[in-house]
């Protein structure tokens, strides 16, 4: 654990240790939060924030300045938010991208450092833990010449990773692939990537309009947030382009109604939408300290699992050990809700069917819901009842 000293000469090794320990802990983010008496430091690991020992208040400015220098930010400007990034050489010749965001606060600047491991950009669809039927459907969709492929779910559920992996699958010299992101997370060889910049009017919609004059085959839009972006993305999907994007909705069936709520005509959504993939990430129980127990009646009521379906071992939980840094979990598992847009679903979307009606139809056609997949993970002792309740 880091034990910083308040003197300025110690700042460089302190920041180096902070970054290296976060990378070794497989943290996705580092949070530096200034308070009246201390600098609070937290790592986000497997979606959860964990506190490190607080440091003294006089470390706030030196640490912030050191990180801003690394990220190429203005160290004299502390009144407005800034964004930057830098490459960090970690152990074993491992290069990691660090994305930095600053935010003014009462006692100094708050920093969040997003850790982007470049090795993750080599992920393939096969490495995402998709069931065979989901993997095959995604592969079939991205090999299509046109249509709109949407990933859905909350922030941090792996939507971007899925989109990158899908693009990597079809990235060959015969296709021109353009991406617009906010911001660019990983560099993809053979792909032209553009980052939005609201300050100069370069938003998703503006970039997409320019993209269509670049003779593209495939477009990746980081996120559909507004009607104009949705209109251009959908129009592109109807005119011979494959478009991949994401939406913040709770499940796959909600994607169609969300696009309509943005202002798109139902018949256009039905015509352009090809496939929707809902996603969640649940923490995986540590294999070294897992223990079995019999669930209570209340747990079964919450999950709607009959006791007859429970194995002799019951449910599983981690008791916390040194192998998982006393968290009870180690890594995460991905859940997927696969919804191909069939002719029947197109008809219902055109008719303005509700999310519940679309979900019922998709289930009738074989869609396994995120809840189904989470129950399966519980019964296979991969995750805990606490993760189920929190995320499903």
mmCIF file with all atom_site columns, C-alpha atoms in Angstrom, residues 4 25 39 45 64 82-83 100 105 135 142-143 146 165 197 199 201 226 231 234 252 283 299 338-339 362 373:
data_model
loop_
_atom_site.group_PDB
_atom_site.id
_atom_site.type_symbol
_atom_site.label_atom_id
_atom_site.label_alt_id
_atom_site.label_comp_id
_atom_site.label_asym_id
_atom_site.label_entity_id
_atom_site.label_seq_id
_atom_site.pdbx_PDB_ins_code
_atom_site.Cartn_x
_atom_site.Cartn_y
_atom_site.Cartn_z
_atom_site.occupancy
_atom_site.B_iso_or_equiv
_atom_site.pdbx_formal_charge
_atom_site.auth_seq_id
_atom_site.auth_comp_id
_atom_site.auth_asym_id
_atom_site.auth_atom_id
_atom_site.pdbx_PDB_model_num
ATOM 1  C CA . UNK A 1 4   ? 3.242   9.023   0.627   1.00 0.00 ? 4   UNK A CA 1
ATOM 2  C CA . UNK A 1 25  ? -5.171  -4.273  -8.940  1.00 0.00 ? 25  UNK A CA 1
ATOM 3  C CA . UNK A 1 39  ? -6.868  13.879  -0.250  1.00 0.00 ? 39  UNK A CA 1
ATOM 4  C CA . UNK A 1 45  ? -12.338 -2.494  -9.271  1.00 0.00 ? 45  UNK A CA 1
ATOM 5  C CA . UNK A 1 64  ? -2.908  17.292  -9.244  1.00 0.00 ? 64  UNK A CA 1
ATOM 6  C CA . UNK A 1 82  ? -10.130 19.874  -18.360 1.00 0.00 ? 82  UNK A CA 1
ATOM 7  C CA . UNK A 1 83  ? -9.658  16.585  -20.182 1.00 0.00 ? 83  UNK A CA 1
ATOM 8  C CA . UNK A 1 100 ? -7.736  12.260  -17.166 1.00 0.00 ? 100 UNK A CA 1
ATOM 9  C CA . UNK A 1 105 ? -14.448 21.661  -6.242  1.00 0.00 ? 105 UNK A CA 1
ATOM 10 C CA . UNK A 1 135 ? -21.968 -14.932 -30.587 1.00 0.00 ? 135 UNK A CA 1
ATOM 11 C CA . UNK A 1 142 ? -21.852 -7.381  -38.261 1.00 0.00 ? 142 UNK A CA 1
ATOM 12 C CA . UNK A 1 143 ? -21.174 -9.291  -41.468 1.00 0.00 ? 143 UNK A CA 1
ATOM 13 C CA . UNK A 1 146 ? -26.504 -2.665  -43.830 1.00 0.00 ? 146 UNK A CA 1
ATOM 14 C CA . UNK A 1 165 ? -14.780 -6.331  -30.679 1.00 0.00 ? 165 UNK A CA 1
ATOM 15 C CA . UNK A 1 197 ? -15.600 18.224  -29.373 1.00 0.00 ? 197 UNK A CA 1
ATOM 16 C CA . UNK A 1 199 ? -16.612 23.316  -27.739 1.00 0.00 ? 199 UNK A CA 1
ATOM 17 C CA . UNK A 1 201 ? -19.491 22.295  -32.524 1.00 0.00 ? 201 UNK A CA 1
ATOM 18 C CA . UNK A 1 226 ? -30.518 12.913  -29.533 1.00 0.00 ? 226 UNK A CA 1
ATOM 19 C CA . UNK A 1 231 ? -32.060 10.262  -37.678 1.00 0.00 ? 231 UNK A CA 1
ATOM 20 C CA . UNK A 1 234 ? -30.978 5.314   -39.022 1.00 0.00 ? 234 UNK A CA 1
ATOM 21 C CA . UNK A 1 252 ? -32.994 -4.876  -25.351 1.00 0.00 ? 252 UNK A CA 1
ATOM 22 C CA . UNK A 1 283 ? -19.068 -9.652  -10.157 1.00 0.00 ? 283 UNK A CA 1
ATOM 23 C CA . UNK A 1 299 ? -34.168 -14.825 -1.376  1.00 0.00 ? 299 UNK A CA 1
ATOM 24 C CA . UNK A 1 338 ? -30.107 -11.148 -27.598 1.00 0.00 ? 338 UNK A CA 1
ATOM 25 C CA . UNK A 1 339 ? -33.011 -9.713  -29.616 1.00 0.00 ? 339 UNK A CA 1
ATOM 26 C CA . UNK A 1 362 ? -39.210 -11.578 -28.268 1.00 0.00 ? 362 UNK A CA 1
ATOM 27 C CA . UNK A 1 373 ? -29.322 -15.247 -17.552 1.00 0.00 ? 373 UNK A CA 1
#
